[in-house]
Amino acid sequence: AQSVTQLGSHVSVSEGALVLLRCNYSSSVPPYLFWYVQYPNQGLQLLLKYTSAATLVKGINGFEAEFKKSETSFHLTKPSAHMSDAAEYFCAVTRSGGGADGLTFGKGTHLIIQP
Amino acid sequence: EPEVTQTPSHQVTQMGQEVILRCVPISNHLYFYWYRQILGQKVEFLVSFYNNEISEKSEIFDDQFSVERPDGSNFTLKIRSTKLEDSAMYFCASSRPMTAGSYNEQFFGPGTRLTVL
C-alpha cells in the first residue's frame, strides 16, 4: 500500500520569499512521485515528477523537488514566490510508470502568497 | 493544446437518483481514470479503464458505480442511486499508451461538482 503525507494544510509566504511545501511518502516498492497544482475552478496540472532518474527534479514555473529516499521525502521548493503561485498543491505517488495504476494523493497544501 | 473536458461543470441531483458524468479524454490516449474529491479532503482514485474494461478500482468504487466508453470519444461515470456522501468534485483523467522507460502523465479535466440533496 502507498500513502502520502503533506505537512501543513496551509502555508503562507511573502512574495519573493522561499516556498517550501513538505511531502513524505510510504511505498512498498520504488515509487513514482509527483506534485500537482490546482488553481481555483480548474483541474489538476502536473508540476513535476520523479521517475527514478535524477533525484533533483525541475518542473514548471520555477518549482523543483528533491527525492530523498533515506527521509522518504519529496519536498517542493521555489526560491522566490510570486503572487500567481497561490493555489492548492498536491503530492502524489504511484507504484509504476503509468498504465492502469491510480495515483494516491496527499490532502493538499493551500499556498498563500502575502504581498 | 489538447485537453480533457468534462460535462456538466456542476450537477445537482436528489438522493436516490441516477447521474451520469461525462468526460472526453484526449484523443490519442488509451488509459482513462476517475477520481473524486470530497470538499476539504484529498483527491481519491476511483477506477482506471483500458481496452474497454476496468483495469483497477478502489474500495470506493462499489456496485453503485459503473464506467463506460460508449463511443470513440466519451468516457462516463454512472452512479446508480446517489447518496448524500456522493457529493464531491469528480475528476476525469487520461494518459497515453505506455512506452518502455517513460512515465505517462495523467492529464486531468476541470472536474464536475456533484451536489446530492
PDB file of C-alpha atoms in Angstrom:
ATOM      1  CA  ALA A   1       0.000   0.000   0.000  1.00  0.00           C
ATOM      2  CA  GLN A   2       1.092   3.545  -0.624  1.00  0.00           C
ATOM      3  CA  SER A   3       0.378   6.775   1.176  1.00  0.00           C
ATOM      4  CA  VAL A   4       1.362  10.419   1.135  1.00  0.00           C
ATOM      5  CA  THR A   5       1.507  12.887   3.995  1.00  0.00           C
ATOM      6  CA  GLN A   6       1.624  16.600   3.379  1.00  0.00           C
ATOM      7  CA  LEU A   7       2.603  18.622   6.422  1.00  0.00           C
ATOM      8  CA  GLY A   8       0.650  21.828   6.730  1.00  0.00           C
ATOM      9  CA  SER A   9      -2.760  22.279   5.176  1.00  0.00           C
ATOM     10  CA  HIS A  10      -1.973  25.976   4.719  1.00  0.00           C
ATOM     11  CA  VAL A  11       1.375  27.647   4.084  1.00  0.00           C
ATOM     12  CA  SER A  12       1.738  31.417   3.893  1.00  0.00           C
ATOM     13  CA  VAL A  13       4.821  33.142   2.491  1.00  0.00           C
ATOM     14  CA  SER A  14       5.631  36.654   1.395  1.00  0.00           C
ATOM     15  CA  GLU A  15       6.075  37.476  -2.256  1.00  0.00           C
ATOM     16  CA  GLY A  16       9.729  36.914  -3.126  1.00  0.00           C
ATOM     17  CA  ALA A  17      10.328  34.523  -0.241  1.00  0.00           C
ATOM     18  CA  LEU A  18      11.274  30.860  -0.416  1.00  0.00           C
ATOM     19  CA  VAL A  19       8.434  28.399  -0.867  1.00  0.00           C
ATOM     20  CA  LEU A  20       8.759  25.015   0.852  1.00  0.00           C
ATOM     21  CA  LEU A  21       5.919  22.508   0.746  1.00  0.00           C
ATOM     22  CA  ARG A  22       6.551  19.229   2.512  1.00  0.00           C
ATOM     23  CA  CYS A  23       5.660  15.749   1.325  1.00  0.00           C
ATOM     24  CA  ASN A  24       6.533  12.392   2.845  1.00  0.00           C
ATOM     25  CA  TYR A  25       5.566   9.130   1.259  1.00  0.00           C
ATOM     26  CA  SER A  26       5.237   5.490   2.138  1.00  0.00           C
ATOM     27  CA  SER A  27       5.631   2.824  -0.511  1.00  0.00           C
ATOM     28  CA  SER A  28       6.493  -0.861  -0.526  1.00  0.00           C
ATOM     29  CA  VAL A  29       8.037  -0.559  -3.989  1.00  0.00           C
ATOM     30  CA  PRO A  30      10.224   2.114  -5.570  1.00  0.00           C
ATOM     31  CA  PRO A  31       7.820   4.979  -6.017  1.00  0.00           C
ATOM     32  CA  TYR A  32       6.978   7.399  -8.751  1.00  0.00           C
ATOM     33  CA  LEU A  33       6.282  10.773  -7.139  1.00  0.00           C
ATOM     34  CA  PHE A  34       4.503  13.851  -8.388  1.00  0.00           C
ATOM     35  CA  TRP A  35       3.462  17.334  -7.478  1.00  0.00           C
ATOM     36  CA  TYR A  36       0.239  18.684  -8.955  1.00  0.00           C
ATOM     37  CA  VAL A  37      -1.134  22.213  -8.707  1.00  0.00           C
ATOM     38  CA  GLN A  38      -4.803  23.144  -8.708  1.00  0.00           C
ATOM     39  CA  TYR A  39      -5.897  26.700  -9.374  1.00  0.00           C
ATOM     40  CA  PRO A  40      -9.427  27.715  -8.383  1.00  0.00           C
ATOM     41  CA  ASN A  41     -12.107  26.070 -10.507  1.00  0.00           C
ATOM     42  CA  GLN A  42      -9.559  24.220 -12.584  1.00  0.00           C
ATOM     43  CA  GLY A  43      -8.301  20.669 -12.877  1.00  0.00           C
ATOM     44  CA  LEU A  44      -5.002  19.285 -11.645  1.00  0.00           C
ATOM     45  CA  GLN A  45      -1.879  20.288 -13.548  1.00  0.00           C
ATOM     46  CA  LEU A  46       1.371  18.360 -13.271  1.00  0.00           C
ATOM     47  CA  LEU A  47       4.198  20.499 -11.872  1.00  0.00           C
ATOM     48  CA  LEU A  48       6.925  17.891 -11.850  1.00  0.00           C
ATOM     49  CA  LYS A  49       7.593  14.191 -11.476  1.00  0.00           C
ATOM     50  CA  TYR A  50      10.226  11.825 -10.092  1.00  0.00           C
ATOM     51  CA  THR A  51      10.591   8.612 -12.059  1.00  0.00           C
ATOM     52  CA  SER A  52      13.810   7.115 -10.666  1.00  0.00           C
ATOM     53  CA  ALA A  53      16.206   9.185 -12.757  1.00  0.00           C
ATOM     54  CA  ALA A  54      17.730  12.343 -11.235  1.00  0.00           C
ATOM     55  CA  THR A  55      16.838  12.902  -7.593  1.00  0.00           C
ATOM     56  CA  LEU A  56      16.554  16.663  -8.080  1.00  0.00           C
ATOM     57  CA  VAL A  57      13.661  17.300 -10.382  1.00  0.00           C
ATOM     58  CA  LYS A  58      12.866  20.594 -12.044  1.00  0.00           C
ATOM     59  CA  GLY A  59       9.343  21.449 -13.051  1.00  0.00           C
ATOM     60  CA  ILE A  60       7.326  24.247 -14.500  1.00  0.00           C
ATOM     61  CA  ASN A  61       7.023  27.761 -13.096  1.00  0.00           C
ATOM     62  CA  GLY A  62      10.407  27.596 -11.340  1.00  0.00           C
ATOM     63  CA  PHE A  63       9.483  24.787  -8.955  1.00  0.00           C
ATOM     64  CA  GLU A  64      11.754  21.901  -8.102  1.00  0.00           C
ATOM     65  CA  ALA A  65      11.692  18.928  -5.762  1.00  0.00           C
ATOM     66  CA  GLU A  66      14.280  16.592  -4.344  1.00  0.00           C
ATOM     67  CA  PHE A  67      13.712  12.898  -3.812  1.00  0.00           C
ATOM     68  CA  LYS A  68      15.361  11.730  -0.584  1.00  0.00           C
ATOM     69  CA  LYS A  69      14.949   8.009  -0.140  1.00  0.00           C
ATOM     70  CA  SER A  70      16.524   7.978   3.339  1.00  0.00           C
ATOM     71  CA  GLU A  71      13.953  10.506   4.535  1.00  0.00           C
ATOM     72  CA  THR A  72      11.103   9.200   2.344  1.00  0.00           C
ATOM     73  CA  SER A  73      10.529  12.794   1.332  1.00  0.00           C
ATOM     74  CA  PHE A  74       9.797  14.724  -1.835  1.00  0.00           C
ATOM     75  CA  HIS A  75       9.551  18.353  -0.752  1.00  0.00           C
ATOM     76  CA  LEU A  76       8.623  21.049  -3.243  1.00  0.00           C
ATOM     77  CA  THR A  77      10.563  24.320  -3.331  1.00  0.00           C
ATOM     78  CA  LYS A  78      10.693  27.567  -5.232  1.00  0.00           C
ATOM     79  CA  PRO A  79      13.349  30.188  -4.484  1.00  0.00           C
ATOM     80  CA  SER A  80      11.117  33.225  -4.900  1.00  0.00           C
ATOM     81  CA  ALA A  81       7.342  33.164  -4.560  1.00  0.00           C
ATOM     82  CA  HIS A  82       5.133  35.014  -6.981  1.00  0.00           C
ATOM     83  CA  MET A  83       1.541  36.078  -6.429  1.00  0.00           C
ATOM     84  CA  SER A  84       0.485  33.749  -9.259  1.00  0.00           C
ATOM     85  CA  ASP A  85       1.754  30.761  -7.245  1.00  0.00           C
ATOM     86  CA  ALA A  86      -1.219  30.978  -4.895  1.00  0.00           C
ATOM     87  CA  ALA A  87      -3.029  27.665  -5.364  1.00  0.00           C
ATOM     88  CA  GLU A  88      -3.581  24.215  -3.894  1.00  0.00           C
ATOM     89  CA  TYR A  89      -0.643  21.827  -4.212  1.00  0.00           C
ATOM     90  CA  PHE A  90      -0.944  18.061  -4.086  1.00  0.00           C
ATOM     91  CA  CYS A  91       1.789  15.481  -3.699  1.00  0.00           C
ATOM     92  CA  ALA A  92       1.013  12.068  -5.202  1.00  0.00           C
ATOM     93  CA  VAL A  93       2.586   8.635  -5.509  1.00  0.00           C
ATOM     94  CA  THR A  94       2.087   5.638  -7.750  1.00  0.00           C
ATOM     95  CA  ARG A  95       3.847   2.319  -7.970  1.00  0.00           C
ATOM     96  CA  SER A  96       4.540   2.089 -11.666  1.00  0.00           C
ATOM     97  CA  GLY A  97       5.362   4.103 -14.730  1.00  0.00           C
ATOM     98  CA  GLY A  98       1.869   4.665 -15.901  1.00  0.00           C
ATOM     99  CA  GLY A  99      -0.807   2.468 -17.302  1.00  0.00           C
ATOM    100  CA  ALA A 100      -3.711   1.483 -15.122  1.00  0.00           C
ATOM    101  CA  ASP A 101      -2.319   2.394 -11.718  1.00  0.00           C
ATOM    102  CA  GLY A 102      -4.138   5.188  -9.978  1.00  0.00           C
ATOM    103  CA  LEU A 103      -2.426   7.998  -8.154  1.00  0.00           C
ATOM    104  CA  THR A 104      -2.540   8.223  -4.359  1.00  0.00           C
ATOM    105  CA  PHE A 105      -2.750  11.844  -3.305  1.00  0.00           C
ATOM    106  CA  GLY A 106      -1.955  13.709  -0.145  1.00  0.00           C
ATOM    107  CA  LYS A 107      -4.527  16.034   1.419  1.00  0.00           C
ATOM    108  CA  GLY A 108      -3.065  19.078  -0.257  1.00  0.00           C
ATOM    109  CA  THR A 109      -1.412  22.286   0.892  1.00  0.00           C
ATOM    110  CA  HIS A 110      -3.003  25.638   0.237  1.00  0.00           C
ATOM    111  CA  LEU A 111      -0.249  28.123  -0.607  1.00  0.00           C
ATOM    112  CA  ILE A 112      -0.994  31.714   0.283  1.00  0.00           C
ATOM    113  CA  ILE A 113       1.225  34.496  -1.022  1.00  0.00           C
ATOM    114  CA  GLN A 114       1.312  37.678   1.010  1.00  0.00           C
ATOM    115  CA  PRO A 115       2.070  40.887  -0.921  1.00  0.00           C
TER     116      PRO A 115
ATOM    117  CA  GLU B   1      -3.135  22.101 -26.793  1.00  0.00           C
ATOM    118  CA  PRO B   2      -5.407  19.100 -26.362  1.00  0.00           C
ATOM    119  CA  GLU B   3      -7.200  18.829 -23.041  1.00  0.00           C
ATOM    120  CA  VAL B   4      -9.606  16.642 -21.140  1.00  0.00           C
ATOM    121  CA  THR B   5     -13.100  18.089 -20.987  1.00  0.00           C
ATOM    122  CA  GLN B   6     -15.929  17.248 -18.588  1.00  0.00           C
ATOM    123  CA  THR B   7     -19.631  17.969 -18.595  1.00  0.00           C
ATOM    124  CA  PRO B   8     -21.534  19.266 -16.808  1.00  0.00           C
ATOM    125  CA  SER B   9     -19.402  21.526 -14.662  1.00  0.00           C
ATOM    126  CA  HIS B  10     -21.971  21.315 -11.878  1.00  0.00           C
ATOM    127  CA  GLN B  11     -24.782  18.828 -11.358  1.00  0.00           C
ATOM    128  CA  VAL B  12     -27.398  18.909  -8.659  1.00  0.00           C
ATOM    129  CA  THR B  13     -29.497  15.815  -8.039  1.00  0.00           C
ATOM    130  CA  GLN B  14     -31.857  14.337  -5.500  1.00  0.00           C
ATOM    131  CA  MET B  15     -30.789  11.465  -3.301  1.00  0.00           C
ATOM    132  CA  GLY B  16     -31.613   8.136  -4.935  1.00  0.00           C
ATOM    133  CA  GLN B  17     -31.419   9.471  -8.486  1.00  0.00           C
ATOM    134  CA  GLU B  18     -29.047   8.200 -11.124  1.00  0.00           C
ATOM    135  CA  VAL B  19     -26.407  10.538 -12.512  1.00  0.00           C
ATOM    136  CA  ILE B  20     -24.033  10.228 -15.422  1.00  0.00           C
ATOM    137  CA  LEU B  21     -20.890  12.296 -15.507  1.00  0.00           C
ATOM    138  CA  ARG B  22     -19.282  12.700 -18.886  1.00  0.00           C
ATOM    139  CA  CYS B  23     -15.696  13.096 -19.961  1.00  0.00           C
ATOM    140  CA  VAL B  24     -13.968  13.477 -23.305  1.00  0.00           C
ATOM    141  CA  PRO B  25     -10.364  12.285 -22.911  1.00  0.00           C
ATOM    142  CA  ILE B  26      -7.511  13.454 -25.102  1.00  0.00           C
ATOM    143  CA  SER B  27      -7.961  11.774 -28.467  1.00  0.00           C
ATOM    144  CA  ASN B  28      -4.869   9.536 -28.697  1.00  0.00           C
ATOM    145  CA  HIS B  29      -4.978   8.455 -25.054  1.00  0.00           C
ATOM    146  CA  LEU B  30      -5.829   4.891 -24.145  1.00  0.00           C
ATOM    147  CA  TYR B  31      -5.968   4.888 -20.335  1.00  0.00           C
ATOM    148  CA  PHE B  32      -8.836   6.602 -18.559  1.00  0.00           C
ATOM    149  CA  TYR B  33      -9.436   7.314 -14.904  1.00  0.00           C
ATOM    150  CA  TRP B  34     -11.969   8.751 -12.493  1.00  0.00           C
ATOM    151  CA  TYR B  35     -11.076  10.409  -9.214  1.00  0.00           C
ATOM    152  CA  ARG B  36     -13.185  12.216  -6.667  1.00  0.00           C
ATOM    153  CA  GLN B  37     -12.506  14.951  -4.132  1.00  0.00           C
ATOM    154  CA  ILE B  38     -14.948  15.453  -1.282  1.00  0.00           C
ATOM    155  CA  LEU B  39     -14.908  19.067  -0.145  1.00  0.00           C
ATOM    156  CA  GLY B  40     -11.925  19.725   2.075  1.00  0.00           C
ATOM    157  CA  GLN B  41     -10.468  16.262   1.575  1.00  0.00           C
ATOM    158  CA  LYS B  42      -7.856  14.717  -0.668  1.00  0.00           C
ATOM    159  CA  VAL B  43      -8.278  13.536  -4.220  1.00  0.00           C
ATOM    160  CA  GLU B  44      -9.116   9.809  -4.255  1.00  0.00           C
ATOM    161  CA  PHE B  45      -8.691   7.292  -7.049  1.00  0.00           C
ATOM    162  CA  LEU B  46     -11.890   5.528  -8.092  1.00  0.00           C
ATOM    163  CA  VAL B  47     -11.184   3.478 -11.200  1.00  0.00           C
ATOM    164  CA  SER B  48      -8.984   3.044 -14.257  1.00  0.00           C
ATOM    165  CA  PHE B  49     -10.150   1.777 -17.633  1.00  0.00           C
ATOM    166  CA  TYR B  50      -8.223   0.332 -20.557  1.00  0.00           C
ATOM    167  CA  ASN B  51      -9.161  -1.642 -23.633  1.00  0.00           C
ATOM    168  CA  ASN B  52     -12.865  -1.356 -22.809  1.00  0.00           C
ATOM    169  CA  GLU B  53     -12.645  -2.843 -19.368  1.00  0.00           C
ATOM    170  CA  ILE B  54     -11.899  -1.840 -15.810  1.00  0.00           C
ATOM    171  CA  SER B  55      -8.201  -2.275 -15.005  1.00  0.00           C
ATOM    172  CA  GLU B  56      -8.154  -1.250 -11.373  1.00  0.00           C
ATOM    173  CA  LYS B  57     -10.668   0.047  -8.893  1.00  0.00           C
ATOM    174  CA  SER B  58     -10.539   1.282  -5.332  1.00  0.00           C
ATOM    175  CA  GLU B  59     -12.724   0.187  -2.457  1.00  0.00           C
ATOM    176  CA  ILE B  60     -14.785   3.318  -3.012  1.00  0.00           C
ATOM    177  CA  PHE B  61     -15.883   2.044  -6.418  1.00  0.00           C
ATOM    178  CA  ASP B  62     -18.679  -0.252  -5.303  1.00  0.00           C
ATOM    179  CA  ASP B  63     -21.679  -1.645  -7.171  1.00  0.00           C
ATOM    180  CA  GLN B  64     -23.317   1.771  -7.259  1.00  0.00           C
ATOM    181  CA  PHE B  65     -20.658   2.960  -9.678  1.00  0.00           C
ATOM    182  CA  SER B  66     -20.046   1.950 -13.268  1.00  0.00           C
ATOM    183  CA  VAL B  67     -17.945   3.264 -16.131  1.00  0.00           C
ATOM    184  CA  GLU B  68     -18.381   3.030 -19.840  1.00  0.00           C
ATOM    185  CA  ARG B  69     -16.848   4.174 -23.051  1.00  0.00           C
ATOM    186  CA  PRO B  70     -19.990   4.256 -25.189  1.00  0.00           C
ATOM    187  CA  ASP B  71     -18.293   5.539 -28.323  1.00  0.00           C
ATOM    188  CA  GLY B  72     -14.851   6.513 -29.534  1.00  0.00           C
ATOM    189  CA  SER B  73     -14.677   9.753 -27.627  1.00  0.00           C
ATOM    190  CA  ASN B  74     -16.721   9.750 -24.417  1.00  0.00           C
ATOM    191  CA  PHE B  75     -15.935   8.147 -21.075  1.00  0.00           C
ATOM    192  CA  THR B  76     -18.709   8.142 -18.494  1.00  0.00           C
ATOM    193  CA  LEU B  77     -19.135   7.537 -14.784  1.00  0.00           C
ATOM    194  CA  LYS B  78     -22.582   6.456 -13.653  1.00  0.00           C
ATOM    195  CA  ILE B  79     -23.817   6.497 -10.091  1.00  0.00           C
ATOM    196  CA  ARG B  80     -26.980   4.402  -9.927  1.00  0.00           C
ATOM    197  CA  SER B  81     -28.607   5.658  -6.763  1.00  0.00           C
ATOM    198  CA  THR B  82     -26.902   8.703  -5.363  1.00  0.00           C
ATOM    199  CA  LYS B  83     -26.317   9.200  -1.658  1.00  0.00           C
ATOM    200  CA  LEU B  84     -25.590  12.390   0.223  1.00  0.00           C
ATOM    201  CA  GLU B  85     -21.999  11.267   0.680  1.00  0.00           C
ATOM    202  CA  ASP B  86     -21.512  11.110  -3.080  1.00  0.00           C
ATOM    203  CA  SER B  87     -21.402  14.896  -3.119  1.00  0.00           C
ATOM    204  CA  ALA B  88     -17.923  15.710  -4.371  1.00  0.00           C
ATOM    205  CA  MET B  89     -15.866  17.010  -7.266  1.00  0.00           C
ATOM    206  CA  TYR B  90     -15.290  14.242  -9.786  1.00  0.00           C
ATOM    207  CA  PHE B  91     -12.216  14.417 -11.990  1.00  0.00           C
ATOM    208  CA  CYS B  92     -11.615  12.504 -15.181  1.00  0.00           C
ATOM    209  CA  ALA B  93      -8.074  11.880 -16.397  1.00  0.00           C
ATOM    210  CA  SER B  94      -6.427  10.197 -19.354  1.00  0.00           C
ATOM    211  CA  SER B  95      -2.938   9.102 -20.356  1.00  0.00           C
ATOM    212  CA  ARG B  96      -1.110   7.928 -23.457  1.00  0.00           C
ATOM    213  CA  PRO B  97      -0.231   4.327 -24.232  1.00  0.00           C
ATOM    214  CA  MET B  98       2.668   3.090 -22.120  1.00  0.00           C
ATOM    215  CA  THR B  99       6.133   3.206 -23.627  1.00  0.00           C
ATOM    216  CA  ALA B 100       9.143   1.492 -22.138  1.00  0.00           C
ATOM    217  CA  GLY B 101      11.327   3.656 -19.948  1.00  0.00           C
ATOM    218  CA  SER B 102       8.984   6.595 -19.654  1.00  0.00           C
ATOM    219  CA  TYR B 103       6.203   7.699 -17.405  1.00  0.00           C
ATOM    220  CA  ASN B 104       2.909   8.594 -18.996  1.00  0.00           C
ATOM    221  CA  GLU B 105       1.453  11.623 -17.302  1.00  0.00           C
ATOM    222  CA  GLN B 106      -2.206  11.629 -16.370  1.00  0.00           C
ATOM    223  CA  PHE B 107      -3.948  14.709 -17.742  1.00  0.00           C
ATOM    224  CA  PHE B 108      -6.879  15.884 -15.655  1.00  0.00           C
ATOM    225  CA  GLY B 109     -10.105  17.567 -16.647  1.00  0.00           C
ATOM    226  CA  PRO B 110     -11.571  20.539 -14.771  1.00  0.00           C
ATOM    227  CA  GLY B 111     -13.994  18.372 -12.827  1.00  0.00           C
ATOM    228  CA  THR B 112     -17.731  18.061 -12.299  1.00  0.00           C
ATOM    229  CA  ARG B 113     -19.091  19.217  -8.979  1.00  0.00           C
ATOM    230  CA  LEU B 114     -21.866  16.846  -7.926  1.00  0.00           C
ATOM    231  CA  THR B 115     -24.274  18.002  -5.240  1.00  0.00           C
ATOM    232  CA  VAL B 116     -26.711  15.446  -3.836  1.00  0.00           C
ATOM    233  CA  LEU B 117     -29.654  16.899  -1.921  1.00  0.00           C
TER     234      LEU B 117
END
